[in-house]
Amino acid sequence: MFPYTPVPYDRFHGYKHSYSDRYAGLPVGRGPFEEDEELPEPGAAAWYLSASEFGDDHESFAEAFGELLERVDVGRVRALVIGEWEECYETSSAHIVETLADHAERFPELRSLFFGAITAEQAEISWIQQSDITPLLEAFPRLERLEVRGGTGLALRPIRHESLRVLRIETGGLPGAVVRAVGGCDFPVLEHLELWLGVGNYGGDATVADLEPILTGERLPALRHLGLQDSEIQDEVAAAVAAAPVVARLESLSLSMGVLTDVGAEALLGGQPLTHLRRLDLHHHFLSDAMAARVAAALRGVEVDLSDQEKADGDWRYVAVSE
């Protein structure tokens, strides 16, 4: 299975991991660089590009990208982290997508890309102005790992990609059109798919019907981990997963971060067997003590994460990451 380690989040302040230290198993190389600074080997670092009027970042993405091209042999770069861009809460990422796509031939070894490594202090996850990320997949046919943060303005067109092994999309509201596009993609070697569905108030309008092509697994023959997370319709998602053909060949499943209740857990327990899983992640849930105990007892051979048990405020329940 493609190596991937989940990163913790802070439920009170949004998803905060900045990837400023390590990404894709590599230490981060981050400018601006001193004129005589000795830089890491190009393929031995994940190169972090960000721009801000505050702090020590470059003033523009163009400046950060220009420095990378000038100081680093980008033909050997294996990982890029795209952080904050100028006014990322007002300005679309389209110009960065275009820049990367236009220079793709200069990055023949690029295998991992995190697009939007922006912390809550810089811009809340649902403020990040994304764009169509399809050109990244088209321009980098050898890319193995693509991770995106932010759902506002995010778009994707169905595509076939022969190399992608990890696709993660972190949002506080994932548009249904993007979910349908993911389901329409052919990913013959994709092993890890993780979608944060979010809430309607921030554009998360995906339905269980939108998930159906993913749950059949027909276009995902190599899938071993599925995460359908952070959803306000988590019970409905759980019920659909309970009968989904793709589950039989998964090694791990995550229905975490959402408003899963006893209703959804009952559907999971009454559906197809889950005892073949190595791990079931349900953290941040609204299960009763009795139901949590039932789930743990039914899946004794499975590593089940039932941490972060939440309590409803009347009828109100909340996902882990929204704004």
PDB file of C-alpha atoms in Angstrom:
ATOM      1  CA  MET A   1       0.000   0.000   0.000  1.00  0.00           C
ATOM      2  CA  PHE A   2       1.254   3.493  -0.804  1.00  0.00           C
ATOM      3  CA  PRO A   3       2.840   4.920   2.376  1.00  0.00           C
ATOM      4  CA  TYR A   4       0.680   7.589   3.909  1.00  0.00           C
ATOM      5  CA  THR A   5       0.416   8.869   7.464  1.00  0.00           C
ATOM      6  CA  PRO A   6      -2.672  10.882   8.491  1.00  0.00           C
ATOM      7  CA  VAL A   7      -2.029  14.258  10.056  1.00  0.00           C
ATOM      8  CA  PRO A   8      -3.860  15.434  13.177  1.00  0.00           C
ATOM      9  CA  TYR A   9      -6.186  18.400  13.140  1.00  0.00           C
ATOM     10  CA  ASP A  10      -7.320  20.884  15.776  1.00  0.00           C
ATOM     11  CA  ARG A  11     -11.113  20.750  15.875  1.00  0.00           C
ATOM     12  CA  PHE A  12     -11.438  24.192  17.437  1.00  0.00           C
ATOM     13  CA  HIS A  13      -9.265  26.086  14.973  1.00  0.00           C
ATOM     14  CA  GLY A  14      -9.673  24.165  11.766  1.00  0.00           C
ATOM     15  CA  TYR A  15      -7.141  21.978  10.069  1.00  0.00           C
ATOM     16  CA  LYS A  16      -3.834  23.514  11.040  1.00  0.00           C
ATOM     17  CA  HIS A  17      -1.039  21.359   9.708  1.00  0.00           C
ATOM     18  CA  SER A  18       1.068  23.579   7.473  1.00  0.00           C
ATOM     19  CA  TYR A  19       3.542  21.020   6.106  1.00  0.00           C
ATOM     20  CA  SER A  20       6.199  23.613   6.867  1.00  0.00           C
ATOM     21  CA  ASP A  21       8.551  20.972   8.317  1.00  0.00           C
ATOM     22  CA  ARG A  22       7.962  17.731   6.392  1.00  0.00           C
ATOM     23  CA  TYR A  23       5.898  16.532   3.473  1.00  0.00           C
ATOM     24  CA  ALA A  24       5.833  13.202   1.614  1.00  0.00           C
ATOM     25  CA  GLY A  25       8.498  11.893   3.974  1.00  0.00           C
ATOM     26  CA  LEU A  26      10.895  14.706   3.081  1.00  0.00           C
ATOM     27  CA  PRO A  27      12.156  17.719   5.022  1.00  0.00           C
ATOM     28  CA  VAL A  28      10.848  20.999   3.667  1.00  0.00           C
ATOM     29  CA  GLY A  29      13.076  23.443   1.817  1.00  0.00           C
ATOM     30  CA  ARG A  30      11.593  26.910   2.127  1.00  0.00           C
ATOM     31  CA  GLY A  31      12.710  30.302   0.827  1.00  0.00           C
ATOM     32  CA  PRO A  32      13.471  33.101   0.643  1.00  0.00           C
ATOM     33  CA  PHE A  33      17.038  31.811   0.576  1.00  0.00           C
ATOM     34  CA  GLU A  34      20.150  33.729   1.541  1.00  0.00           C
ATOM     35  CA  GLU A  35      22.517  34.372  -1.336  1.00  0.00           C
ATOM     36  CA  ASP A  36      25.222  32.056   0.055  1.00  0.00           C
ATOM     37  CA  GLU A  37      22.848  29.568   1.720  1.00  0.00           C
ATOM     38  CA  GLU A  38      23.606  25.922   1.072  1.00  0.00           C
ATOM     39  CA  LEU A  39      20.417  24.248  -0.122  1.00  0.00           C
ATOM     40  CA  PRO A  40      19.375  20.595   0.183  1.00  0.00           C
ATOM     41  CA  GLU A  41      19.719  18.268  -2.763  1.00  0.00           C
ATOM     42  CA  PRO A  42      16.740  18.944  -5.090  1.00  0.00           C
ATOM     43  CA  GLY A  43      15.248  15.478  -4.703  1.00  0.00           C
ATOM     44  CA  ALA A  44      15.898  15.295  -0.950  1.00  0.00           C
ATOM     45  CA  ALA A  45      13.444  18.031   0.046  1.00  0.00           C
ATOM     46  CA  ALA A  46       9.833  19.030  -0.456  1.00  0.00           C
ATOM     47  CA  TRP A  47      10.026  22.574  -1.783  1.00  0.00           C
ATOM     48  CA  TYR A  48       7.571  24.980  -0.149  1.00  0.00           C
ATOM     49  CA  LEU A  49       6.327  27.992  -2.111  1.00  0.00           C
ATOM     50  CA  SER A  50       4.285  30.679  -0.388  1.00  0.00           C
ATOM     51  CA  ALA A  51       3.659  34.391  -0.588  1.00  0.00           C
ATOM     52  CA  SER A  52       2.364  36.876   1.940  1.00  0.00           C
ATOM     53  CA  GLU A  53       2.630  40.541   2.803  1.00  0.00           C
ATOM     54  CA  PHE A  54       3.345  39.447   6.368  1.00  0.00           C
ATOM     55  CA  GLY A  55       6.199  37.442   7.875  1.00  0.00           C
ATOM     56  CA  ASP A  56       9.223  36.226   5.964  1.00  0.00           C
ATOM     57  CA  ASP A  57       7.537  34.865   2.849  1.00  0.00           C
ATOM     58  CA  HIS A  58       7.948  36.154  -0.668  1.00  0.00           C
ATOM     59  CA  GLU A  59       5.661  39.005  -1.655  1.00  0.00           C
ATOM     60  CA  SER A  60       4.168  37.087  -4.588  1.00  0.00           C
ATOM     61  CA  PHE A  61       3.934  33.516  -5.800  1.00  0.00           C
ATOM     62  CA  ALA A  62       5.710  34.554  -8.998  1.00  0.00           C
ATOM     63  CA  GLU A  63       8.670  35.706  -6.907  1.00  0.00           C
ATOM     64  CA  ALA A  64       8.753  32.463  -4.915  1.00  0.00           C
ATOM     65  CA  PHE A  65       8.492  30.339  -8.056  1.00  0.00           C
ATOM     66  CA  GLY A  66      11.161  32.386  -9.813  1.00  0.00           C
ATOM     67  CA  GLU A  67      13.572  31.846  -6.932  1.00  0.00           C
ATOM     68  CA  LEU A  68      12.956  28.098  -7.057  1.00  0.00           C
ATOM     69  CA  LEU A  69      13.694  27.986 -10.781  1.00  0.00           C
ATOM     70  CA  GLU A  70      16.847  30.038 -10.286  1.00  0.00           C
ATOM     71  CA  ARG A  71      18.318  28.354  -7.203  1.00  0.00           C
ATOM     72  CA  VAL A  72      17.206  24.705  -7.489  1.00  0.00           C
ATOM     73  CA  ASP A  73      17.684  22.094 -10.194  1.00  0.00           C
ATOM     74  CA  VAL A  74      13.926  21.601 -10.584  1.00  0.00           C
ATOM     75  CA  GLY A  75      14.446  18.719 -12.978  1.00  0.00           C
ATOM     76  CA  ARG A  76      15.237  16.631  -9.891  1.00  0.00           C
ATOM     77  CA  VAL A  77      12.481  17.947  -7.585  1.00  0.00           C
ATOM     78  CA  ARG A  78      10.146  15.203  -6.354  1.00  0.00           C
ATOM     79  CA  ALA A  79       7.763  17.125  -4.058  1.00  0.00           C
ATOM     80  CA  LEU A  80       6.195  20.585  -3.971  1.00  0.00           C
ATOM     81  CA  VAL A  81       4.087  22.251  -1.291  1.00  0.00           C
ATOM     82  CA  ILE A  82       2.052  25.261  -2.394  1.00  0.00           C
ATOM     83  CA  GLY A  83       1.231  27.361   0.639  1.00  0.00           C
ATOM     84  CA  GLU A  84      -0.382  30.748   0.931  1.00  0.00           C
ATOM     85  CA  TRP A  85      -0.613  32.932  -2.131  1.00  0.00           C
ATOM     86  CA  GLU A  86      -1.279  36.660  -2.134  1.00  0.00           C
ATOM     87  CA  GLU A  87      -4.811  37.304  -0.794  1.00  0.00           C
ATOM     88  CA  CYS A  88      -5.692  33.609  -1.068  1.00  0.00           C
ATOM     89  CA  TYR A  89      -9.026  34.370   0.612  1.00  0.00           C
ATOM     90  CA  GLU A  90      -9.947  36.708  -2.268  1.00  0.00           C
ATOM     91  CA  THR A  91      -7.836  35.574  -5.222  1.00  0.00           C
ATOM     92  CA  SER A  92      -8.357  32.302  -7.084  1.00  0.00           C
ATOM     93  CA  SER A  93      -5.543  29.775  -7.330  1.00  0.00           C
ATOM     94  CA  ALA A  94      -6.014  29.627 -11.116  1.00  0.00           C
ATOM     95  CA  HIS A  95      -2.843  31.617 -11.843  1.00  0.00           C
ATOM     96  CA  ILE A  96      -0.771  29.156  -9.799  1.00  0.00           C
ATOM     97  CA  VAL A  97      -2.339  26.142 -11.509  1.00  0.00           C
ATOM     98  CA  GLU A  98      -1.545  27.764 -14.850  1.00  0.00           C
ATOM     99  CA  THR A  99       2.045  28.541 -13.836  1.00  0.00           C
ATOM    100  CA  LEU A 100       2.718  25.000 -12.672  1.00  0.00           C
ATOM    101  CA  ALA A 101       1.096  23.474 -15.746  1.00  0.00           C
ATOM    102  CA  ASP A 102       3.035  25.770 -18.089  1.00  0.00           C
ATOM    103  CA  HIS A 103       6.333  24.711 -16.495  1.00  0.00           C
ATOM    104  CA  ALA A 104       5.495  21.021 -16.070  1.00  0.00           C
ATOM    105  CA  GLU A 105       8.181  19.870 -18.511  1.00  0.00           C
ATOM    106  CA  ARG A 106      10.806  21.333 -16.192  1.00  0.00           C
ATOM    107  CA  PHE A 107       9.627  19.029 -13.350  1.00  0.00           C
ATOM    108  CA  PRO A 108       9.877  15.513 -14.850  1.00  0.00           C
ATOM    109  CA  GLU A 109      10.488  13.894 -11.429  1.00  0.00           C
ATOM    110  CA  LEU A 110       7.617  15.553  -9.550  1.00  0.00           C
ATOM    111  CA  ARG A 111       5.648  12.866  -7.715  1.00  0.00           C
ATOM    112  CA  SER A 112       3.958  14.624  -4.748  1.00  0.00           C
ATOM    113  CA  LEU A 113       2.067  17.907  -4.624  1.00  0.00           C
ATOM    114  CA  PHE A 114       0.155  19.568  -1.816  1.00  0.00           C
ATOM    115  CA  PHE A 115      -1.886  22.450  -3.171  1.00  0.00           C
ATOM    116  CA  GLY A 116      -3.108  24.924  -0.542  1.00  0.00           C
ATOM    117  CA  ALA A 117      -1.105  24.192   2.615  1.00  0.00           C
ATOM    118  CA  ILE A 118      -2.725  27.202   4.275  1.00  0.00           C
ATOM    119  CA  THR A 119      -3.335  27.265   8.007  1.00  0.00           C
ATOM    120  CA  ALA A 120      -6.379  28.671   9.781  1.00  0.00           C
ATOM    121  CA  GLU A 121      -4.286  31.621  10.928  1.00  0.00           C
ATOM    122  CA  GLN A 122      -3.666  32.532   7.288  1.00  0.00           C
ATOM    123  CA  ALA A 123      -7.152  31.798   5.960  1.00  0.00           C
ATOM    124  CA  GLU A 124      -9.906  29.529   7.235  1.00  0.00           C
ATOM    125  CA  ILE A 125     -10.229  26.410   5.115  1.00  0.00           C
ATOM    126  CA  SER A 126     -13.514  27.550   3.548  1.00  0.00           C
ATOM    127  CA  TRP A 127     -12.117  30.976   2.718  1.00  0.00           C
ATOM    128  CA  ILE A 128      -9.403  29.566   0.450  1.00  0.00           C
ATOM    129  CA  GLN A 129     -10.234  30.415  -3.146  1.00  0.00           C
ATOM    130  CA  GLN A 130      -9.427  27.370  -5.226  1.00  0.00           C
ATOM    131  CA  SER A 131      -9.989  26.717  -8.949  1.00  0.00           C
ATOM    132  CA  ASP A 132     -10.024  23.896 -11.501  1.00  0.00           C
ATOM    133  CA  ILE A 133      -7.245  21.480 -10.549  1.00  0.00           C
ATOM    134  CA  THR A 134      -7.651  19.253 -13.622  1.00  0.00           C
ATOM    135  CA  PRO A 135      -4.724  20.931 -15.446  1.00  0.00           C
ATOM    136  CA  LEU A 136      -2.384  19.707 -12.689  1.00  0.00           C
ATOM    137  CA  LEU A 137      -3.305  16.094 -13.376  1.00  0.00           C
ATOM    138  CA  GLU A 138      -3.095  16.638 -17.119  1.00  0.00           C
ATOM    139  CA  ALA A 139       0.290  18.364 -16.941  1.00  0.00           C
ATOM    140  CA  PHE A 140       1.887  15.879 -14.527  1.00  0.00           C
ATOM    141  CA  PRO A 141       1.051  12.376 -15.788  1.00  0.00           C
ATOM    142  CA  ARG A 142       3.625  10.809 -13.425  1.00  0.00           C
ATOM    143  CA  LEU A 143       2.249  12.479 -10.298  1.00  0.00           C
ATOM    144  CA  GLU A 144       1.592   9.894  -7.569  1.00  0.00           C
ATOM    145  CA  ARG A 145       0.180  12.047  -4.782  1.00  0.00           C
ATOM    146  CA  LEU A 146      -2.114  15.083  -4.985  1.00  0.00           C
ATOM    147  CA  GLU A 147      -3.553  16.765  -1.924  1.00  0.00           C
ATOM    148  CA  VAL A 148      -5.709  19.883  -1.986  1.00  0.00           C
ATOM    149  CA  ARG A 149      -7.008  22.108   0.795  1.00  0.00           C
ATOM    150  CA  GLY A 150     -10.037  24.350   0.286  1.00  0.00           C
ATOM    151  CA  GLY A 151     -13.323  23.751  -1.523  1.00  0.00           C
ATOM    152  CA  THR A 152     -14.491  27.240  -2.466  1.00  0.00           C
ATOM    153  CA  GLY A 153     -14.265  27.546  -6.235  1.00  0.00           C
ATOM    154  CA  LEU A 154     -12.771  24.063  -6.514  1.00  0.00           C
ATOM    155  CA  ALA A 155     -13.470  22.239  -9.764  1.00  0.00           C
ATOM    156  CA  LEU A 156     -12.421  19.010 -11.434  1.00  0.00           C
ATOM    157  CA  ARG A 157     -13.202  17.348 -14.742  1.00  0.00           C
ATOM    158  CA  PRO A 158     -13.292  13.551 -15.182  1.00  0.00           C
ATOM    159  CA  ILE A 159      -9.889  12.370 -16.324  1.00  0.00           C
ATOM    160  CA  ARG A 160      -7.827   9.210 -16.604  1.00  0.00           C
ATOM    161  CA  HIS A 161      -4.544   9.293 -14.709  1.00  0.00           C
ATOM    162  CA  GLU A 162      -2.257   6.281 -14.856  1.00  0.00           C
ATOM    163  CA  SER A 163       0.058   7.112 -11.931  1.00  0.00           C
ATOM    164  CA  LEU A 164      -1.942   8.727  -9.131  1.00  0.00           C
ATOM    165  CA  ARG A 165      -1.878   6.664  -5.925  1.00  0.00           C
ATOM    166  CA  VAL A 166      -3.105   9.176  -3.328  1.00  0.00           C
ATOM    167  CA  LEU A 167      -5.856  11.773  -3.752  1.00  0.00           C
ATOM    168  CA  ARG A 168      -6.901  13.802  -0.726  1.00  0.00           C
ATOM    169  CA  ILE A 169      -9.229  16.796  -0.777  1.00  0.00           C
ATOM    170  CA  GLU A 170      -9.630  18.671   2.510  1.00  0.00           C
ATOM    171  CA  THR A 171     -12.571  21.071   2.642  1.00  0.00           C
ATOM    172  CA  GLY A 172     -15.198  22.486   4.926  1.00  0.00           C
ATOM    173  CA  GLY A 173     -17.624  22.085   2.023  1.00  0.00           C
ATOM    174  CA  LEU A 174     -16.907  19.962  -1.033  1.00  0.00           C
ATOM    175  CA  PRO A 175     -19.056  20.760  -4.086  1.00  0.00           C
ATOM    176  CA  GLY A 176     -21.111  17.849  -5.331  1.00  0.00           C
ATOM    177  CA  ALA A 177     -19.806  18.515  -8.833  1.00  0.00           C
ATOM    178  CA  VAL A 178     -16.273  17.702  -7.634  1.00  0.00           C
ATOM    179  CA  VAL A 179     -17.451  14.492  -5.973  1.00  0.00           C
ATOM    180  CA  ARG A 180     -19.172  13.465  -9.205  1.00  0.00           C
ATOM    181  CA  ALA A 181     -16.024  14.290 -11.171  1.00  0.00           C
ATOM    182  CA  VAL A 182     -13.903  12.130  -8.856  1.00  0.00           C
ATOM    183  CA  GLY A 183     -16.375   9.313  -9.411  1.00  0.00           C
ATOM    184  CA  GLY A 184     -16.067   9.840 -13.151  1.00  0.00           C
ATOM    185  CA  CYS A 185     -12.270   9.644 -13.150  1.00  0.00           C
ATOM    186  CA  ASP A 186     -10.373   6.511 -14.080  1.00  0.00           C
ATOM    187  CA  PHE A 187      -7.633   5.978 -11.504  1.00  0.00           C
ATOM    188  CA  PRO A 188      -6.262   2.479 -12.187  1.00  0.00           C
ATOM    189  CA  VAL A 189      -3.563   2.578  -9.470  1.00  0.00           C
ATOM    190  CA  LEU A 190      -5.197   4.863  -6.879  1.00  0.00           C
ATOM    191  CA  GLU A 191      -4.827   3.303  -3.430  1.00  0.00           C
ATOM    192  CA  HIS A 192      -5.860   6.113  -1.079  1.00  0.00           C
ATOM    193  CA  LEU A 193      -8.907   8.343  -1.646  1.00  0.00           C
ATOM    194  CA  GLU A 194      -9.979  10.813   1.019  1.00  0.00           C
ATOM    195  CA  LEU A 195     -12.746  13.378   0.635  1.00  0.00           C
ATOM    196  CA  TRP A 196     -13.843  15.847   3.317  1.00  0.00           C
ATOM    197  CA  LEU A 197     -17.463  16.484   2.358  1.00  0.00           C
ATOM    198  CA  GLY A 198     -18.151  19.329   4.790  1.00  0.00           C
ATOM    199  CA  VAL A 199     -21.394  21.237   5.229  1.00  0.00           C
ATOM    200  CA  GLY A 200     -23.938  22.969   3.042  1.00  0.00           C
ATOM    201  CA  ASN A 201     -23.238  26.402   4.508  1.00  0.00           C
ATOM    202  CA  TYR A 202     -19.772  26.240   2.950  1.00  0.00           C
ATOM    203  CA  GLY A 203     -20.681  24.646  -0.365  1.00  0.00           C
ATOM    204  CA  GLY A 204     -20.778  20.992   0.673  1.00  0.00           C
ATOM    205  CA  ASP A 205     -23.812  19.921  -1.332  1.00  0.00           C
ATOM    206  CA  ALA A 206     -22.749  16.373  -2.254  1.00  0.00           C
ATOM    207  CA  THR A 207     -25.376  13.668  -1.876  1.00  0.00           C
ATOM    208  CA  VAL A 208     -25.116   9.919  -1.378  1.00  0.00           C
ATOM    209  CA  ALA A 209     -26.119   9.529  -5.037  1.00  0.00           C
ATOM    210  CA  ASP A 210     -23.026  11.547  -5.992  1.00  0.00           C
ATOM    211  CA  LEU A 211     -20.889   9.002  -4.137  1.00  0.00           C
ATOM    212  CA  GLU A 212     -22.321   5.962  -5.932  1.00  0.00           C
ATOM    213  CA  PRO A 213     -19.667   5.706  -8.686  1.00  0.00           C
ATOM    214  CA  ILE A 214     -16.949   5.787  -6.012  1.00  0.00           C
ATOM    215  CA  LEU A 215     -18.705   3.185  -3.887  1.00  0.00           C
ATOM    216  CA  THR A 216     -18.971   0.736  -6.781  1.00  0.00           C
ATOM    217  CA  GLY A 217     -15.185   0.889  -7.139  1.00  0.00           C
ATOM    218  CA  GLU A 218     -15.403   0.178 -10.848  1.00  0.00           C
ATOM    219  CA  ARG A 219     -12.935   2.914 -11.782  1.00  0.00           C
ATOM    220  CA  LEU A 220     -10.806   2.367  -8.668  1.00  0.00           C
ATOM    221  CA  PRO A 221      -9.507  -1.201  -8.981  1.00  0.00           C
ATOM    222  CA  ALA A 222      -6.484  -0.668  -6.691  1.00  0.00           C
ATOM    223  CA  LEU A 223      -8.244   1.249  -3.903  1.00  0.00           C
ATOM    224  CA  ARG A 224      -7.251   0.132  -0.397  1.00  0.00           C
ATOM    225  CA  HIS A 225      -8.256   3.136   1.729  1.00  0.00           C
ATOM    226  CA  LEU A 226     -11.455   5.151   1.436  1.00  0.00           C
ATOM    227  CA  GLY A 227     -12.222   8.202   3.538  1.00  0.00           C
ATOM    228  CA  LEU A 228     -15.627   9.887   3.276  1.00  0.00           C
ATOM    229  CA  GLN A 229     -15.310  12.287   6.146  1.00  0.00           C
ATOM    230  CA  ASP A 230     -16.404  15.489   7.867  1.00  0.00           C
ATOM    231  CA  SER A 231     -19.979  15.161   6.662  1.00  0.00           C
ATOM    232  CA  GLU A 232     -23.275  16.380   8.061  1.00  0.00           C
ATOM    233  CA  ILE A 233     -24.930  13.443   6.237  1.00  0.00           C
ATOM    234  CA  GLN A 234     -22.567  10.918   7.803  1.00  0.00           C
ATOM    235  CA  ASP A 235     -25.388   8.524   8.771  1.00  0.00           C
ATOM    236  CA  GLU A 236     -26.566   8.364   5.160  1.00  0.00           C
ATOM    237  CA  VAL A 237     -23.000   7.883   3.970  1.00  0.00           C
ATOM    238  CA  ALA A 238     -22.507   5.063   6.481  1.00  0.00           C
ATOM    239  CA  ALA A 239     -25.662   3.333   5.267  1.00  0.00           C
ATOM    240  CA  ALA A 240     -24.450   3.533   1.664  1.00  0.00           C
ATOM    241  CA  VAL A 241     -20.991   2.277   2.605  1.00  0.00           C
ATOM    242  CA  ALA A 242     -22.541  -0.676   4.434  1.00  0.00           C
ATOM    243  CA  ALA A 243     -23.676  -2.090   1.088  1.00  0.00           C
ATOM    244  CA  ALA A 244     -20.927  -0.700  -1.169  1.00  0.00           C
ATOM    245  CA  PRO A 245     -19.032  -3.197  -3.360  1.00  0.00           C
ATOM    246  CA  VAL A 246     -15.734  -1.328  -2.965  1.00  0.00           C
ATOM    247  CA  VAL A 247     -15.601  -2.021   0.788  1.00  0.00           C
ATOM    248  CA  ALA A 248     -14.836  -5.719   0.364  1.00  0.00           C
ATOM    249  CA  ARG A 249     -11.342  -4.961  -0.932  1.00  0.00           C
ATOM    250  CA  LEU A 250     -10.459  -2.090   1.388  1.00  0.00           C
ATOM    251  CA  GLU A 251      -7.820  -2.383   4.078  1.00  0.00           C
ATOM    252  CA  SER A 252      -8.950   0.741   5.909  1.00  0.00           C
ATOM    253  CA  LEU A 253     -12.054   2.902   5.998  1.00  0.00           C
ATOM    254  CA  SER A 254     -12.661   6.330   7.510  1.00  0.00           C
ATOM    255  CA  LEU A 255     -16.075   7.807   8.285  1.00  0.00           C
ATOM    256  CA  SER A 256     -14.577  10.198  10.796  1.00  0.00           C
ATOM    257  CA  MET A 257     -14.962  13.905  11.579  1.00  0.00           C
ATOM    258  CA  GLY A 258     -18.685  14.011  10.828  1.00  0.00           C
ATOM    259  CA  VAL A 259     -21.978  13.720  12.695  1.00  0.00           C
ATOM    260  CA  LEU A 260     -22.169   9.937  12.798  1.00  0.00           C
ATOM    261  CA  THR A 261     -24.852   8.783  15.255  1.00  0.00           C
ATOM    262  CA  ASP A 262     -26.205   5.450  16.424  1.00  0.00           C
ATOM    263  CA  VAL A 263     -28.350   5.339  13.282  1.00  0.00           C
ATOM    264  CA  GLY A 264     -25.301   5.258  11.012  1.00  0.00           C
ATOM    265  CA  ALA A 265     -23.416   2.870  13.262  1.00  0.00           C
ATOM    266  CA  GLU A 266     -26.398   0.489  13.278  1.00  0.00           C
ATOM    267  CA  ALA A 267     -26.362   0.523   9.491  1.00  0.00           C
ATOM    268  CA  LEU A 268     -22.661  -0.347   9.466  1.00  0.00           C
ATOM    269  CA  LEU A 269     -23.165  -3.230  11.877  1.00  0.00           C
ATOM    270  CA  GLY A 270     -26.115  -4.538   9.874  1.00  0.00           C
ATOM    271  CA  GLY A 271     -24.384  -4.331   6.515  1.00  0.00           C
ATOM    272  CA  GLN A 272     -21.621  -6.350   4.935  1.00  0.00           C
ATOM    273  CA  PRO A 273     -18.866  -7.714   7.200  1.00  0.00           C
ATOM    274  CA  LEU A 274     -16.114  -5.261   8.116  1.00  0.00           C
ATOM    275  CA  THR A 275     -13.915  -7.735   9.935  1.00  0.00           C
ATOM    276  CA  HIS A 276     -11.469  -7.869   7.007  1.00  0.00           C
ATOM    277  CA  LEU A 277     -10.448  -4.248   7.650  1.00  0.00           C
ATOM    278  CA  ARG A 278      -7.207  -3.460   9.402  1.00  0.00           C
ATOM    279  CA  ARG A 279      -8.528  -0.090  10.552  1.00  0.00           C
ATOM    280  CA  LEU A 280     -11.882   1.661  10.886  1.00  0.00           C
ATOM    281  CA  ASP A 281     -11.640   5.348  11.764  1.00  0.00           C
ATOM    282  CA  LEU A 282     -14.772   6.843  13.317  1.00  0.00           C
ATOM    283  CA  HIS A 283     -13.149   9.551  15.439  1.00  0.00           C
ATOM    284  CA  HIS A 284     -15.238  12.660  16.124  1.00  0.00           C
ATOM    285  CA  HIS A 285     -18.619  10.950  16.369  1.00  0.00           C
ATOM    286  CA  PHE A 286     -21.902  11.195  18.247  1.00  0.00           C
ATOM    287  CA  LEU A 287     -22.379   7.553  19.223  1.00  0.00           C
ATOM    288  CA  SER A 288     -23.852   6.625  22.566  1.00  0.00           C
ATOM    289  CA  ASP A 289     -21.645   4.730  24.994  1.00  0.00           C
ATOM    290  CA  ALA A 290     -23.678   1.581  24.365  1.00  0.00           C
ATOM    291  CA  MET A 291     -23.333   1.799  20.593  1.00  0.00           C
ATOM    292  CA  ALA A 292     -19.610   2.568  20.767  1.00  0.00           C
ATOM    293  CA  ALA A 293     -19.203  -0.565  22.886  1.00  0.00           C
ATOM    294  CA  ARG A 294     -21.208  -2.614  20.352  1.00  0.00           C
ATOM    295  CA  VAL A 295     -19.019  -1.432  17.477  1.00  0.00           C
ATOM    296  CA  ALA A 296     -15.825  -2.228  19.362  1.00  0.00           C
ATOM    297  CA  ALA A 297     -17.113  -5.672  20.364  1.00  0.00           C
ATOM    298  CA  ALA A 298     -18.264  -6.553  16.845  1.00  0.00           C
ATOM    299  CA  LEU A 299     -14.886  -5.628  15.353  1.00  0.00           C
ATOM    300  CA  ARG A 300     -12.436  -6.982  17.913  1.00  0.00           C
ATOM    301  CA  GLY A 301      -9.845  -7.850  15.306  1.00  0.00           C
ATOM    302  CA  VAL A 302      -9.988  -4.391  13.724  1.00  0.00           C
ATOM    303  CA  GLU A 303      -8.222  -1.270  14.954  1.00  0.00           C
ATOM    304  CA  VAL A 304     -11.272   0.938  15.574  1.00  0.00           C
ATOM    305  CA  ASP A 305     -10.779   4.614  16.428  1.00  0.00           C
ATOM    306  CA  LEU A 306     -13.733   5.794  18.508  1.00  0.00           C
ATOM    307  CA  SER A 307     -11.964   8.771  20.048  1.00  0.00           C
ATOM    308  CA  ASP A 308     -13.438  12.268  20.263  1.00  0.00           C
ATOM    309  CA  GLN A 309     -16.908  11.209  21.324  1.00  0.00           C
ATOM    310  CA  GLU A 310     -19.040  14.355  21.063  1.00  0.00           C
ATOM    311  CA  LYS A 311     -22.331  15.277  22.699  1.00  0.00           C
ATOM    312  CA  ALA A 312     -25.187  16.828  20.750  1.00  0.00           C
ATOM    313  CA  ASP A 313     -26.573  20.160  21.893  1.00  0.00           C
ATOM    314  CA  GLY A 314     -30.236  19.314  21.556  1.00  0.00           C
ATOM    315  CA  ASP A 315     -30.617  18.402  17.898  1.00  0.00           C
ATOM    316  CA  TRP A 316     -27.462  20.279  16.869  1.00  0.00           C
ATOM    317  CA  ARG A 317     -24.363  18.320  15.899  1.00  0.00           C
ATOM    318  CA  TYR A 318     -21.249  19.650  14.247  1.00  0.00           C
ATOM    319  CA  VAL A 319     -18.562  18.351  11.933  1.00  0.00           C
ATOM    320  CA  ALA A 320     -14.905  18.659  12.891  1.00  0.00           C
ATOM    321  CA  VAL A 321     -13.970  21.121  10.119  1.00  0.00           C
ATOM    322  CA  SER A 322     -16.356  23.542   8.455  1.00  0.00           C
ATOM    323  CA  GLU A 323     -15.369  27.211   8.210  1.00  0.00           C
TER     324      GLU A 323
END
